[in-house]
Amino acid sequence: MSRSTKALAAVAALTLALAGCANNDDGGSDDDNSNAAPELEVQTSIEAPSDAVTPAGDGKATCPATTTLAYIGAETGPNAQLGINILNGIQLAVNEHNEANKDCQVKLRKFDTEGDPNKATGPVTQATNDENIIGVVGLPFSGESKATGNIFEQAGLVHITPSATNPLLTTNGWTTFFRGLGNDNVQGPAVPVLAEKLDADTVYVVQDDSDYGIGLATSTTEALGDRLAGTDKVTTGQKDFSATISKILAEKPDAVFYSGYYAEGAPFNQQLVAKGYDGIFIGPDGVKDDQFIQQAGDASSNAYFTCPCVPGELITSFADAYKKVSNGAAPGTYSVEGYDAATVLLAGIDAGNQDRAKLKDWVKNYDAQGLGKALKWDETGELSELPVYGYKVQDGKIVSVGVIE
């Protein structure tokens, strides 16, 4: 699909005010605010699908008392909030199921990987060795998913990731891996669409060294075409971004796209703005979290995001229920995806698929509406091409601006 075609497809979801101008060559801002990006209309609500499968089912399920699902992923670590958003969604689904089905009380075990590929193999091995665990939601990140996929495969244990987006994960021949959202080949092409909406003619791409960052940067760079102003690389855990920032300021791009996670994305943008950059910052799903705003401070006001995730905070019934398991916090990035993934597994248990082999086949053949999207996987574990939502920082909060891709 051409860039112009994509842009037209996004117009229905994003209403724009009069276009502002791109960055001035001198990097400064004008008194008439001509450097401001166009305003994108904020999305205020989403209606829950009337035909969505719910965790409660019909309330008549029966299952052994040992029946267990697991969450495996980050609960601690530098990007833990992304995992916690998922875990809260899973916990809500399990709670709703168990409240409605007194004869099927599904247990939920939790295994913390810290989001680290080098630490993930231990928790995954521990989970696969527990014969009572028949399905897993996780792992959240692409690197840890890559490092552990063979362990799941050897154990025949089905797992649905709500957030790992590296496209190569479904090319390994795994029969137990299923992805609950669009991959980076869907998200990457959304970046030039968003850039066009923001009147950003040139975009500089910075990637970290994670499997996620590399995969998404590759897809995004290809999609940007002649909008690409340059590229550079940083590393996980990096604190000083001055060398990369010097390269960016020399190129004077209208926007910078950071392909990585908020733990580095926040200080990077903070330092970028402090050095005089007055353009647009675009982050992907790995950066789109309130932790980015807290860590980047006032610098976050220039930020926009792409994410193949549904803004669960705009689904009133879900948001209200979610707050009961999150100490009052609103749904975050991947909360709906975690909830939907758990619902698929719970529905399978309720239908009598109560061992690993049967539950894997249930997921493989699943075809139903979830809260966030229709869920039907192909033979590799991918969903069909899916919408990408746009977000922006407004008044210190991340708000949805609707579908952009």
XYZ file of C-alpha atoms in Angstrom:
405
model
C 0.000 0.000 0.000
C 1.373 3.426 -0.940
C 1.896 6.158 1.619
C -0.852 8.259 0.073
C -3.316 5.394 0.223
C -2.457 4.755 3.857
C -2.890 8.409 4.666
C -6.366 8.451 3.118
C -7.293 5.354 5.098
C -6.318 7.083 8.308
C -8.273 10.286 7.669
C -11.523 8.781 8.951
C -9.938 8.121 12.319
C -7.839 11.263 12.687
C -9.284 14.719 12.097
C -6.632 17.369 11.691
C -6.643 21.091 12.287
C -4.715 23.394 9.985
C -1.230 22.077 9.400
C 1.692 23.708 11.186
C 5.161 23.985 9.761
C 8.061 21.604 10.172
C 11.194 22.416 12.182
C 13.093 25.495 11.163
C 16.573 24.892 9.867
C 18.077 26.743 12.815
C 16.358 24.446 15.330
C 14.626 27.367 17.043
C 10.957 28.213 17.446
C 9.105 31.201 16.047
C 6.982 33.644 18.022
C 3.952 32.781 15.877
C 4.200 29.125 16.901
C 4.532 28.081 13.238
C 6.671 25.176 14.422
C 3.729 23.466 16.137
C 2.483 20.163 14.778
C -1.147 19.908 13.634
C -3.616 18.959 16.339
C -4.971 15.419 16.163
C -8.515 14.818 17.353
C -8.608 12.930 20.650
C -10.607 9.713 20.775
C -12.887 9.724 23.826
C -14.642 6.346 23.907
C -14.834 2.872 22.402
C -17.941 0.710 22.531
C -17.348 -2.865 23.669
C -18.323 -5.374 20.951
C -21.706 -6.904 21.721
C -20.543 -10.331 20.532
C -17.267 -10.435 22.473
C -16.511 -13.669 24.314
C -16.337 -13.014 28.052
C -14.275 -14.848 30.697
C -17.435 -15.682 32.646
C -18.845 -17.853 29.868
C -22.200 -19.413 30.762
C -21.230 -20.049 34.375
C -21.653 -23.821 34.040
C -18.011 -24.877 33.575
C -16.467 -27.723 35.540
C -12.761 -28.514 35.783
C -10.276 -30.227 38.129
C -9.160 -28.192 41.147
C -5.590 -28.345 39.840
C -6.359 -26.516 36.567
C -3.801 -23.723 36.237
C -2.862 -20.950 33.822
C 0.305 -18.907 34.114
C 1.576 -15.444 33.403
C 5.272 -15.434 32.542
C 6.882 -12.042 32.059
C 8.175 -8.904 33.688
C 6.868 -7.970 37.117
C 10.090 -6.187 38.013
C 12.895 -4.674 35.938
C 13.386 -1.469 33.960
C 10.290 -1.926 31.759
C 8.150 -3.808 34.277
C 5.061 -1.638 33.890
C 4.382 -3.072 30.443
C 4.248 -6.539 31.995
C 2.171 -5.371 34.954
C -0.423 -3.925 32.560
C -0.741 -7.384 31.015
C -0.824 -9.209 34.347
C -3.656 -7.013 35.614
C -5.670 -7.809 32.492
C -5.079 -11.527 32.993
C -5.983 -11.343 36.675
C -9.234 -9.563 35.846
C -10.182 -12.275 33.342
C -9.422 -15.080 35.816
C -11.361 -13.300 38.569
C -14.403 -12.836 36.332
C -14.240 -16.473 35.271
C -13.964 -17.853 38.793
C -16.693 -15.624 40.178
C -19.105 -16.993 37.555
C -18.012 -20.645 37.611
C -18.025 -22.077 41.143
C -17.220 -25.570 39.822
C -14.192 -24.430 37.821
C -11.781 -22.359 39.894
C -8.795 -21.785 37.623
C -5.544 -20.956 39.397
C -3.119 -18.324 38.102
C 0.617 -18.722 38.705
C 3.010 -15.846 38.088
C 6.636 -16.072 36.996
C 8.833 -12.967 36.857
C 11.371 -12.777 34.006
C 12.289 -9.105 34.554
C 11.864 -8.838 30.770
C 15.413 -10.172 30.375
C 16.116 -12.864 27.750
C 19.019 -14.149 29.835
C 16.797 -14.634 32.885
C 13.640 -15.846 31.166
C 14.692 -19.433 30.514
C 14.621 -20.317 34.231
C 11.027 -19.207 34.920
C 9.823 -20.756 31.662
C 11.481 -24.073 32.480
C 9.935 -23.962 35.948
C 6.494 -23.341 34.472
C 6.732 -26.040 31.820
C 7.759 -28.530 34.499
C 4.522 -27.886 36.397
C 2.124 -30.344 34.808
C -0.885 -28.486 36.212
C -0.127 -25.473 33.998
C -1.914 -26.068 30.704
C -1.726 -22.601 29.144
C 0.343 -19.424 29.424
C -0.131 -15.746 28.680
C 3.301 -14.322 27.851
C 6.034 -13.568 27.295
C 5.687 -9.807 26.854
C 8.986 -8.994 25.106
C 10.409 -10.257 21.823
C 13.905 -11.072 23.112
C 12.675 -13.305 25.909
C 10.111 -14.888 23.580
C 12.894 -15.786 21.147
C 15.035 -17.232 23.934
C 12.288 -19.480 25.315
C 10.178 -20.554 22.356
C 11.871 -23.929 22.024
C 11.247 -24.709 25.694
C 7.509 -24.191 25.245
C 7.570 -26.218 22.040
C 9.284 -29.196 23.628
C 6.751 -29.144 26.479
C 3.765 -28.758 24.149
C 2.600 -25.789 26.246
C 0.531 -23.191 24.377
C 1.359 -19.553 25.033
C -0.205 -16.363 23.714
C 1.938 -13.243 23.766
C -0.050 -10.033 24.180
C 2.849 -7.814 23.137
C 5.952 -9.428 21.580
C 5.953 -8.008 18.056
C 9.167 -9.097 16.293
C 7.963 -10.662 13.002
C 10.608 -13.412 13.070
C 9.028 -15.070 16.104
C 6.474 -16.811 13.898
C 9.073 -18.104 11.426
C 10.596 -20.699 13.768
C 8.067 -23.466 13.093
C 6.719 -23.327 16.646
C 3.234 -24.785 17.055
C 2.740 -23.472 20.581
C 3.375 -19.746 19.926
C 0.490 -17.384 19.166
C 0.618 -13.593 18.865
C -2.313 -11.560 20.197
C -1.683 -8.350 18.234
C -0.206 -7.100 14.991
C 3.548 -7.527 14.534
C 6.142 -4.916 13.585
C 5.415 -5.335 9.888
C 2.027 -3.807 10.723
C 3.287 -1.124 13.109
C 6.317 0.038 11.110
C 4.327 1.366 8.120
C 2.130 3.369 10.515
C 5.054 5.632 11.412
C 5.226 7.491 8.068
C 1.430 7.810 8.124
C 1.568 9.476 11.530
C 4.530 11.600 10.422
C 2.553 12.807 7.414
C -0.371 13.723 9.649
C 2.009 15.755 11.781
C 3.576 17.521 8.787
C 6.904 15.864 9.546
C 8.652 15.570 6.195
C 11.793 13.951 7.621
C 12.182 11.340 10.371
C 15.388 10.192 12.069
C 15.272 6.594 13.383
C 17.115 5.534 16.524
C 17.038 1.865 17.545
C 18.159 0.004 20.636
C 19.850 -3.410 20.541
C 16.854 -5.535 21.583
C 15.184 -7.985 19.203
C 12.122 -5.782 19.413
C 13.977 -2.552 18.663
C 15.914 -4.045 15.765
C 12.866 -5.634 14.151
C 10.688 -2.556 14.448
C 13.428 -0.209 13.235
C 13.936 -2.379 10.165
C 10.243 -2.278 9.293
C 9.944 1.444 10.024
C 13.060 2.459 8.091
C 11.852 0.593 5.030
C 8.397 2.172 5.283
C 9.739 5.713 5.667
C 11.430 5.668 2.278
C 12.552 9.163 1.310
C 11.274 10.580 4.611
C 14.205 8.913 6.361
C 16.653 11.572 7.604
C 19.166 9.150 9.112
C 19.632 6.296 11.557
C 21.666 5.534 14.658
C 21.924 2.832 17.305
C 21.946 2.867 21.101
C 22.129 0.087 23.674
C 19.894 -1.257 26.425
C 20.840 0.408 29.703
C 22.536 3.365 28.028
C 22.414 6.611 30.030
C 24.250 9.192 27.901
C 22.862 9.791 24.408
C 24.915 12.851 23.498
C 26.685 11.255 20.527
C 23.421 10.224 18.896
C 21.820 13.580 19.706
C 24.663 15.439 17.973
C 24.007 13.428 14.812
C 20.290 14.181 14.997
C 20.769 17.915 15.495
C 23.138 18.008 12.528
C 20.435 16.499 10.289
C 17.635 18.738 11.648
C 14.798 16.218 11.211
C 11.166 17.152 11.775
C 10.633 14.024 13.901
C 12.664 11.389 15.710
C 11.373 7.821 15.992
C 12.805 5.810 18.895
C 12.605 2.038 18.392
C 12.959 0.547 21.859
C 11.498 0.753 25.369
C 10.653 3.593 27.727
C 13.544 2.893 30.118
C 15.930 4.373 27.530
C 13.399 6.285 25.446
C 12.519 8.659 28.293
C 16.049 9.866 29.148
C 16.906 9.950 25.451
C 14.045 12.339 24.695
C 14.763 14.361 27.815
C 18.383 14.874 26.747
C 17.315 15.533 23.155
C 15.020 18.379 24.172
C 17.583 19.757 26.625
C 20.061 20.045 23.730
C 17.653 22.284 21.810
C 15.607 19.864 19.711
C 12.120 21.290 19.227
C 10.663 18.734 16.857
C 8.388 15.733 17.300
C 9.294 12.590 19.228
C 7.560 9.376 18.135
C 7.740 6.235 20.219
C 6.268 2.774 19.587
C 4.310 0.496 21.926
C 7.413 -0.208 24.015
C 7.671 3.478 24.914
C 3.944 4.201 25.249
C 3.490 4.140 28.998
C 2.915 6.656 31.774
C 6.383 5.757 33.032
C 7.737 7.537 29.950
C 6.049 10.760 31.039
C 7.192 10.397 34.637
C 10.791 9.781 33.595
C 11.004 12.280 30.722
C 9.213 15.066 32.601
C 8.278 18.190 30.655
C 10.193 16.935 27.626
C 7.414 14.376 27.061
C 5.060 17.093 25.784
C 6.473 16.607 22.259
C 5.670 12.881 22.209
C 3.412 10.815 19.983
C 3.151 7.028 19.830
C 2.150 4.180 17.572
C 0.784 0.963 19.059
C -1.080 -2.094 17.733
C -2.896 -2.078 21.076
C -6.437 -1.108 21.986
C -6.889 1.854 24.373
C -8.686 -0.072 27.095
C -9.179 3.027 29.210
C -11.796 4.128 26.640
C -13.928 0.985 27.091
C -15.879 2.057 30.158
C -16.990 -1.367 31.401
C -13.480 -2.770 31.087
C -11.803 0.252 32.634
C -14.113 0.211 35.661
C -13.552 -3.498 36.282
C -9.796 -3.234 35.680
C -9.353 -0.646 38.418
C -10.482 -3.231 40.968
C -7.358 -5.333 40.335
C -4.908 -2.481 39.715
C -5.288 -0.377 42.857
C -7.311 2.156 40.917
C -4.959 2.536 37.951
C -6.499 2.830 34.494
C -5.789 0.163 31.863
C -2.427 0.639 30.172
C -0.609 -0.580 27.094
C -1.486 -4.270 26.447
C -4.072 -4.533 29.268
C -6.838 -5.449 26.811
C -4.508 -7.820 24.965
C -3.670 -9.628 28.212
C -7.351 -9.876 29.092
C -8.293 -11.238 25.667
C -5.459 -13.789 25.649
C -6.531 -15.113 29.049
C -10.159 -15.212 27.896
C -9.241 -17.441 24.948
C -7.568 -19.937 27.299
C -10.393 -19.797 29.856
C -12.995 -20.378 27.150
C -11.029 -23.419 26.054
C -10.975 -24.811 29.586
C -14.719 -24.237 29.913
C -15.240 -26.147 26.652
C -13.492 -29.191 28.155
C -9.998 -28.671 26.752
C -8.246 -29.348 30.038
C -4.850 -30.694 29.078
C -1.989 -29.126 27.140
C -2.615 -30.856 23.824
C -6.328 -30.093 23.745
C -5.887 -26.471 24.819
C -3.245 -25.918 22.138
C -5.642 -27.254 19.493
C -8.383 -25.031 20.882
C -6.261 -21.925 20.358
C -5.120 -23.097 16.934
C -8.746 -23.377 15.779
C -10.135 -20.395 17.694
C -12.338 -17.952 15.807
C -14.284 -15.456 17.894
C -14.577 -11.792 18.800
C -12.516 -10.532 21.710
C -12.927 -7.310 23.635
C -10.254 -5.617 21.530
C -10.313 -7.440 18.221
C -11.397 -10.553 16.345
C -9.111 -13.463 17.175
C -8.319 -16.082 14.558
C -4.786 -17.302 13.967
C -3.133 -18.575 10.812
C -0.893 -21.626 10.709
C 2.117 -19.645 11.953
C 0.344 -18.109 14.957
C -0.280 -14.669 13.445
C -3.531 -12.741 13.413
C -4.651 -11.028 10.229
C -3.421 -7.494 9.537
C -4.679 -5.264 12.310
C -5.185 -1.566 13.005
C -2.502 0.525 14.663
C -3.630 3.214 17.089
C -2.029 6.618 17.470
C -1.498 8.325 20.815
C -0.124 11.632 22.030
C 0.844 13.274 25.299
C -1.695 15.893 26.303
C -1.764 17.668 29.657
C 0.632 15.122 31.118
C -1.369 12.088 30.011
C -1.269 9.687 27.057
C -4.472 9.957 25.033
C -5.649 8.075 21.964
C -6.055 9.830 18.631
C -7.668 6.831 16.969
C -6.659 4.360 14.306
C -3.810 5.498 12.071
C -3.122 2.332 10.105
